[in-house]
């Protein structure tokens, strides 16, 4: 997932669905970010976003079952993520060859994810100590911690197993600060 989806970026901008969603997506694209995750599995909304912002690689967040994953895939989402781990979702993502970030809360869940052939995961909770533990115990697992505070981003990105972090609903000034860090 990392090379084909992220390119050289280490930040995924995650957005909740609200009346300002399309304005914020415009600001994200304008700031030079290439990847955004929308906390929805609504195929119609994802289709509109993909049509209006063809330069962005759009992911769907909070997918909790295989039907939602299939809907996101059919809408054209570039990746999906879940707040938890279900083997059926991992297997369905593999069938569709869609990039998938299962949520994991324990080392055991991380090992189960890897046993199913998935080599990337989203730690929940995404504390620095949990990510450091995963980095130490399972360094081959690529981590995508979510909802990181923008001023803590650099601490996560120093861990070799962290491929990218997700920052939830950043303000315009935070996007500017992040883009100057990411693209400098």
PDB file of C-alpha atoms in Angstrom:
ATOM      1  CA  UNK A   1       0.000   0.000   0.000  1.00  0.00           C
ATOM      2  CA  UNK A   2       2.646   2.512   0.914  1.00  0.00           C
ATOM      3  CA  UNK A   3       4.406   3.075  -2.399  1.00  0.00           C
ATOM      4  CA  UNK A   4       1.468   2.887  -4.775  1.00  0.00           C
ATOM      5  CA  UNK A   5      -0.914   4.861  -2.578  1.00  0.00           C
ATOM      6  CA  UNK A   6       1.163   7.320  -0.605  1.00  0.00           C
ATOM      7  CA  UNK A   7       4.057   8.050  -2.926  1.00  0.00           C
ATOM      8  CA  UNK A   8       6.490  10.032  -0.824  1.00  0.00           C
ATOM      9  CA  UNK A   9       3.893  11.375   1.623  1.00  0.00           C
ATOM     10  CA  UNK A  10       3.671  10.226   5.212  1.00  0.00           C
ATOM     11  CA  UNK A  11       0.389  11.909   6.136  1.00  0.00           C
ATOM     12  CA  UNK A  12      -3.177  10.897   5.367  1.00  0.00           C
ATOM     13  CA  UNK A  13      -5.675  13.674   5.975  1.00  0.00           C
ATOM     14  CA  UNK A  14      -8.845  12.154   7.443  1.00  0.00           C
ATOM     15  CA  UNK A  15     -12.139  14.024   7.328  1.00  0.00           C
ATOM     16  CA  UNK A  16     -15.516  13.527   8.931  1.00  0.00           C
ATOM     17  CA  UNK A  17     -18.577  14.092   6.763  1.00  0.00           C
ATOM     18  CA  UNK A  18     -20.060  17.522   7.433  1.00  0.00           C
ATOM     19  CA  UNK A  19     -21.323  20.505   5.399  1.00  0.00           C
ATOM     20  CA  UNK A  20     -17.726  21.724   4.858  1.00  0.00           C
ATOM     21  CA  UNK A  21     -16.357  18.443   3.475  1.00  0.00           C
ATOM     22  CA  UNK A  22     -15.940  19.561  -0.145  1.00  0.00           C
ATOM     23  CA  UNK A  23     -14.381  22.895   0.893  1.00  0.00           C
ATOM     24  CA  UNK A  24     -11.875  21.057   3.090  1.00  0.00           C
ATOM     25  CA  UNK A  25     -11.066  18.593   0.307  1.00  0.00           C
ATOM     26  CA  UNK A  26     -10.336  21.559  -1.956  1.00  0.00           C
ATOM     27  CA  UNK A  27      -7.945  22.985   0.630  1.00  0.00           C
ATOM     28  CA  UNK A  28      -6.250  19.599   1.013  1.00  0.00           C
ATOM     29  CA  UNK A  29      -5.701  19.334  -2.741  1.00  0.00           C
ATOM     30  CA  UNK A  30      -4.534  22.961  -2.882  1.00  0.00           C
ATOM     31  CA  UNK A  31      -2.014  22.328  -0.090  1.00  0.00           C
ATOM     32  CA  UNK A  32      -0.463  19.554  -2.191  1.00  0.00           C
ATOM     33  CA  UNK A  33      -1.672  16.481  -0.329  1.00  0.00           C
ATOM     34  CA  UNK A  34      -2.453  13.457  -2.482  1.00  0.00           C
ATOM     35  CA  UNK A  35      -4.299  11.187  -0.028  1.00  0.00           C
ATOM     36  CA  UNK A  36      -7.484  11.812   1.928  1.00  0.00           C
ATOM     37  CA  UNK A  37      -9.648   9.456   3.934  1.00  0.00           C
ATOM     38  CA  UNK A  38     -13.345  10.161   4.394  1.00  0.00           C
ATOM     39  CA  UNK A  39     -15.122   8.618   7.373  1.00  0.00           C
ATOM     40  CA  UNK A  40     -17.947   7.121   5.333  1.00  0.00           C
ATOM     41  CA  UNK A  41     -18.900   4.060   3.346  1.00  0.00           C
ATOM     42  CA  UNK A  42     -21.565   5.952   1.382  1.00  0.00           C
ATOM     43  CA  UNK A  43     -20.861   4.945  -2.231  1.00  0.00           C
ATOM     44  CA  UNK A  44     -22.755   7.916  -3.704  1.00  0.00           C
ATOM     45  CA  UNK A  45     -20.786  10.415  -1.634  1.00  0.00           C
ATOM     46  CA  UNK A  46     -17.484   8.683  -2.385  1.00  0.00           C
ATOM     47  CA  UNK A  47     -18.316   8.735  -6.105  1.00  0.00           C
ATOM     48  CA  UNK A  48     -19.010  12.486  -6.011  1.00  0.00           C
ATOM     49  CA  UNK A  49     -15.746  13.118  -4.171  1.00  0.00           C
ATOM     50  CA  UNK A  50     -13.747  11.005  -6.623  1.00  0.00           C
ATOM     51  CA  UNK A  51     -15.355  12.822  -9.547  1.00  0.00           C
ATOM     52  CA  UNK A  52     -14.754  16.300  -8.135  1.00  0.00           C
ATOM     53  CA  UNK A  53     -11.212  15.599  -6.890  1.00  0.00           C
ATOM     54  CA  UNK A  54      -9.621  13.214  -9.403  1.00  0.00           C
ATOM     55  CA  UNK A  55      -6.098  14.140  -8.289  1.00  0.00           C
ATOM     56  CA  UNK A  56      -6.721  12.866  -4.743  1.00  0.00           C
ATOM     57  CA  UNK A  57      -6.469   9.230  -3.754  1.00  0.00           C
ATOM     58  CA  UNK A  58      -9.594   8.793  -1.648  1.00  0.00           C
ATOM     59  CA  UNK A  59     -10.062   6.231   1.088  1.00  0.00           C
ATOM     60  CA  UNK A  60     -13.154   5.223   3.022  1.00  0.00           C
ATOM     61  CA  UNK A  61     -12.892   5.038   6.795  1.00  0.00           C
ATOM     62  CA  UNK A  62     -14.859   3.180   9.452  1.00  0.00           C
ATOM     63  CA  UNK A  63     -15.809   0.240   7.231  1.00  0.00           C
ATOM     64  CA  UNK A  64     -17.287  -2.404   9.539  1.00  0.00           C
ATOM     65  CA  UNK A  65     -18.536  -5.175   7.245  1.00  0.00           C
ATOM     66  CA  UNK A  66     -17.912  -6.801   3.878  1.00  0.00           C
ATOM     67  CA  UNK A  67     -20.934  -5.144   2.245  1.00  0.00           C
ATOM     68  CA  UNK A  68     -19.548  -1.704   3.054  1.00  0.00           C
ATOM     69  CA  UNK A  69     -16.143  -2.725   1.705  1.00  0.00           C
ATOM     70  CA  UNK A  70     -17.734  -3.934  -1.543  1.00  0.00           C
ATOM     71  CA  UNK A  71     -19.701  -0.700  -1.844  1.00  0.00           C
ATOM     72  CA  UNK A  72     -16.553   1.394  -1.352  1.00  0.00           C
ATOM     73  CA  UNK A  73     -14.684  -0.711  -3.892  1.00  0.00           C
ATOM     74  CA  UNK A  74     -17.482  -0.288  -6.448  1.00  0.00           C
ATOM     75  CA  UNK A  75     -17.485   3.468  -5.832  1.00  0.00           C
ATOM     76  CA  UNK A  76     -13.776   3.562  -6.723  1.00  0.00           C
ATOM     77  CA  UNK A  77     -12.203   4.115  -3.297  1.00  0.00           C
ATOM     78  CA  UNK A  78      -8.431   3.669  -3.356  1.00  0.00           C
ATOM     79  CA  UNK A  79      -8.335   2.141   0.133  1.00  0.00           C
ATOM     80  CA  UNK A  80     -10.542   1.343   3.112  1.00  0.00           C
ATOM     81  CA  UNK A  81      -9.942   1.221   6.837  1.00  0.00           C
ATOM     82  CA  UNK A  82     -11.770  -0.282   9.794  1.00  0.00           C
ATOM     83  CA  UNK A  83     -11.837   0.602  13.476  1.00  0.00           C
ATOM     84  CA  UNK A  84     -11.434  -3.101  14.254  1.00  0.00           C
ATOM     85  CA  UNK A  85     -10.389  -6.425  12.832  1.00  0.00           C
ATOM     86  CA  UNK A  86     -12.615  -9.046  11.177  1.00  0.00           C
ATOM     87  CA  UNK A  87     -11.075 -11.867   9.133  1.00  0.00           C
ATOM     88  CA  UNK A  88     -13.971 -11.678   6.628  1.00  0.00           C
ATOM     89  CA  UNK A  89     -13.129  -8.068   5.774  1.00  0.00           C
ATOM     90  CA  UNK A  90      -9.427  -8.903   5.325  1.00  0.00           C
ATOM     91  CA  UNK A  91     -10.366 -11.788   3.025  1.00  0.00           C
ATOM     92  CA  UNK A  92     -12.867  -9.719   1.013  1.00  0.00           C
ATOM     93  CA  UNK A  93     -10.304  -6.932   0.580  1.00  0.00           C
ATOM     94  CA  UNK A  94      -7.879  -9.529  -0.771  1.00  0.00           C
ATOM     95  CA  UNK A  95     -10.486 -10.810  -3.250  1.00  0.00           C
ATOM     96  CA  UNK A  96     -11.025  -7.264  -4.568  1.00  0.00           C
ATOM     97  CA  UNK A  97      -7.324  -6.357  -4.334  1.00  0.00           C
ATOM     98  CA  UNK A  98      -8.189  -3.144  -2.507  1.00  0.00           C
ATOM     99  CA  UNK A  99      -5.783  -1.615  -0.019  1.00  0.00           C
ATOM    100  CA  UNK A 100      -7.115  -2.292   3.464  1.00  0.00           C
ATOM    101  CA  UNK A 101      -6.106  -1.050   6.911  1.00  0.00           C
ATOM    102  CA  UNK A 102      -7.640  -3.241   9.630  1.00  0.00           C
ATOM    103  CA  UNK A 103      -7.834  -1.742  13.089  1.00  0.00           C
ATOM    104  CA  UNK A 104      -5.875  -3.572  15.772  1.00  0.00           C
ATOM    105  CA  UNK A 105      -5.909  -3.093  19.532  1.00  0.00           C
ATOM    106  CA  UNK A 106      -3.519  -5.839  20.672  1.00  0.00           C
ATOM    107  CA  UNK A 107      -0.366  -7.646  19.622  1.00  0.00           C
ATOM    108  CA  UNK A 108      -2.495 -10.789  19.166  1.00  0.00           C
ATOM    109  CA  UNK A 109      -4.787  -9.011  16.693  1.00  0.00           C
ATOM    110  CA  UNK A 110      -1.718  -7.742  14.846  1.00  0.00           C
ATOM    111  CA  UNK A 111      -0.426 -11.301  14.588  1.00  0.00           C
ATOM    112  CA  UNK A 112      -3.819 -12.514  13.308  1.00  0.00           C
ATOM    113  CA  UNK A 113      -3.842  -9.785  10.661  1.00  0.00           C
ATOM    114  CA  UNK A 114      -0.388 -10.848   9.523  1.00  0.00           C
ATOM    115  CA  UNK A 115      -1.372 -14.531   9.508  1.00  0.00           C
ATOM    116  CA  UNK A 116      -4.105 -13.620   6.999  1.00  0.00           C
ATOM    117  CA  UNK A 117      -1.514 -12.032   4.721  1.00  0.00           C
ATOM    118  CA  UNK A 118      -2.162  -8.404   5.591  1.00  0.00           C
ATOM    119  CA  UNK A 119       1.053  -6.526   6.317  1.00  0.00           C
ATOM    120  CA  UNK A 120      -0.411  -3.177   7.298  1.00  0.00           C
ATOM    121  CA  UNK A 121      -2.688  -2.130  10.125  1.00  0.00           C
ATOM    122  CA  UNK A 122      -4.151   0.826  11.941  1.00  0.00           C
ATOM    123  CA  UNK A 123      -3.498   0.703  15.702  1.00  0.00           C
ATOM    124  CA  UNK A 124      -6.451   1.589  17.949  1.00  0.00           C
ATOM    125  CA  UNK A 125      -5.737   3.211  20.235  1.00  0.00           C
ATOM    126  CA  UNK A 126      -3.012   4.989  18.326  1.00  0.00           C
ATOM    127  CA  UNK A 127      -0.932   5.897  21.333  1.00  0.00           C
ATOM    128  CA  UNK A 128       2.762   6.417  20.806  1.00  0.00           C
ATOM    129  CA  UNK A 129       3.549   3.703  23.376  1.00  0.00           C
ATOM    130  CA  UNK A 130       1.365   1.110  21.575  1.00  0.00           C
ATOM    131  CA  UNK A 131       2.891   2.011  18.211  1.00  0.00           C
ATOM    132  CA  UNK A 132       6.393   1.748  19.716  1.00  0.00           C
ATOM    133  CA  UNK A 133       5.522  -1.689  21.136  1.00  0.00           C
ATOM    134  CA  UNK A 134       4.237  -2.875  17.740  1.00  0.00           C
ATOM    135  CA  UNK A 135       7.355  -1.431  16.112  1.00  0.00           C
ATOM    136  CA  UNK A 136       9.528  -3.424  18.526  1.00  0.00           C
ATOM    137  CA  UNK A 137       7.610  -6.733  18.453  1.00  0.00           C
ATOM    138  CA  UNK A 138       6.427  -6.795  14.830  1.00  0.00           C
ATOM    139  CA  UNK A 139       8.748  -4.518  12.855  1.00  0.00           C
ATOM    140  CA  UNK A 140       7.582  -5.964   9.519  1.00  0.00           C
ATOM    141  CA  UNK A 141       4.009  -4.757  10.110  1.00  0.00           C
ATOM    142  CA  UNK A 142       3.461  -1.352   8.463  1.00  0.00           C
ATOM    143  CA  UNK A 143       1.538   0.941  10.816  1.00  0.00           C
ATOM    144  CA  UNK A 144      -0.919   3.705   9.925  1.00  0.00           C
ATOM    145  CA  UNK A 145      -1.877   5.288  13.271  1.00  0.00           C
ATOM    146  CA  UNK A 146      -5.057   7.380  13.145  1.00  0.00           C
ATOM    147  CA  UNK A 147      -6.255  10.616  14.682  1.00  0.00           C
ATOM    148  CA  UNK A 148      -2.785  11.833  15.582  1.00  0.00           C
ATOM    149  CA  UNK A 149      -2.522  15.407  16.809  1.00  0.00           C
ATOM    150  CA  UNK A 150      -0.670  17.393  14.163  1.00  0.00           C
ATOM    151  CA  UNK A 151       1.917  18.678  16.641  1.00  0.00           C
ATOM    152  CA  UNK A 152       2.786  15.071  17.628  1.00  0.00           C
ATOM    153  CA  UNK A 153       3.214  13.788  14.064  1.00  0.00           C
ATOM    154  CA  UNK A 154       7.013  13.817  14.049  1.00  0.00           C
ATOM    155  CA  UNK A 155       7.198  11.534  17.109  1.00  0.00           C
ATOM    156  CA  UNK A 156       5.215   8.801  15.344  1.00  0.00           C
ATOM    157  CA  UNK A 157       7.079   9.210  12.077  1.00  0.00           C
ATOM    158  CA  UNK A 158      10.415   8.450  13.773  1.00  0.00           C
ATOM    159  CA  UNK A 159       9.251   4.845  14.315  1.00  0.00           C
ATOM    160  CA  UNK A 160      10.490   2.718  11.389  1.00  0.00           C
ATOM    161  CA  UNK A 161       7.276   0.645  11.257  1.00  0.00           C
ATOM    162  CA  UNK A 162       5.075   3.739  10.845  1.00  0.00           C
ATOM    163  CA  UNK A 163       4.400   4.164   7.129  1.00  0.00           C
ATOM    164  CA  UNK A 164       2.053   7.122   7.517  1.00  0.00           C
ATOM    165  CA  UNK A 165      -0.108   8.810  10.104  1.00  0.00           C
ATOM    166  CA  UNK A 166      -3.642  10.081   9.839  1.00  0.00           C
ATOM    167  CA  UNK A 167      -4.592  13.527  11.057  1.00  0.00           C
ATOM    168  CA  UNK A 168      -8.315  14.094  11.660  1.00  0.00           C
ATOM    169  CA  UNK A 169     -10.022  17.275  10.456  1.00  0.00           C
ATOM    170  CA  UNK A 170      -6.978  19.575  10.417  1.00  0.00           C
ATOM    171  CA  UNK A 171      -7.611  23.303  10.300  1.00  0.00           C
ATOM    172  CA  UNK A 172      -6.250  25.393   7.413  1.00  0.00           C
ATOM    173  CA  UNK A 173      -3.260  26.635   9.433  1.00  0.00           C
ATOM    174  CA  UNK A 174      -2.424  23.047  10.396  1.00  0.00           C
ATOM    175  CA  UNK A 175      -2.588  21.980   6.728  1.00  0.00           C
ATOM    176  CA  UNK A 176      -0.145  24.736   5.864  1.00  0.00           C
ATOM    177  CA  UNK A 177       2.228  23.704   8.659  1.00  0.00           C
ATOM    178  CA  UNK A 178       1.951  20.032   7.698  1.00  0.00           C
ATOM    179  CA  UNK A 179       2.469  20.670   4.000  1.00  0.00           C
ATOM    180  CA  UNK A 180       5.595  22.704   4.673  1.00  0.00           C
ATOM    181  CA  UNK A 181       6.950  19.775   6.706  1.00  0.00           C
ATOM    182  CA  UNK A 182       5.868  17.040   4.290  1.00  0.00           C
ATOM    183  CA  UNK A 183       6.911  18.756   1.067  1.00  0.00           C
ATOM    184  CA  UNK A 184      10.125  20.439   2.212  1.00  0.00           C
TER     185      UNK A 184
END
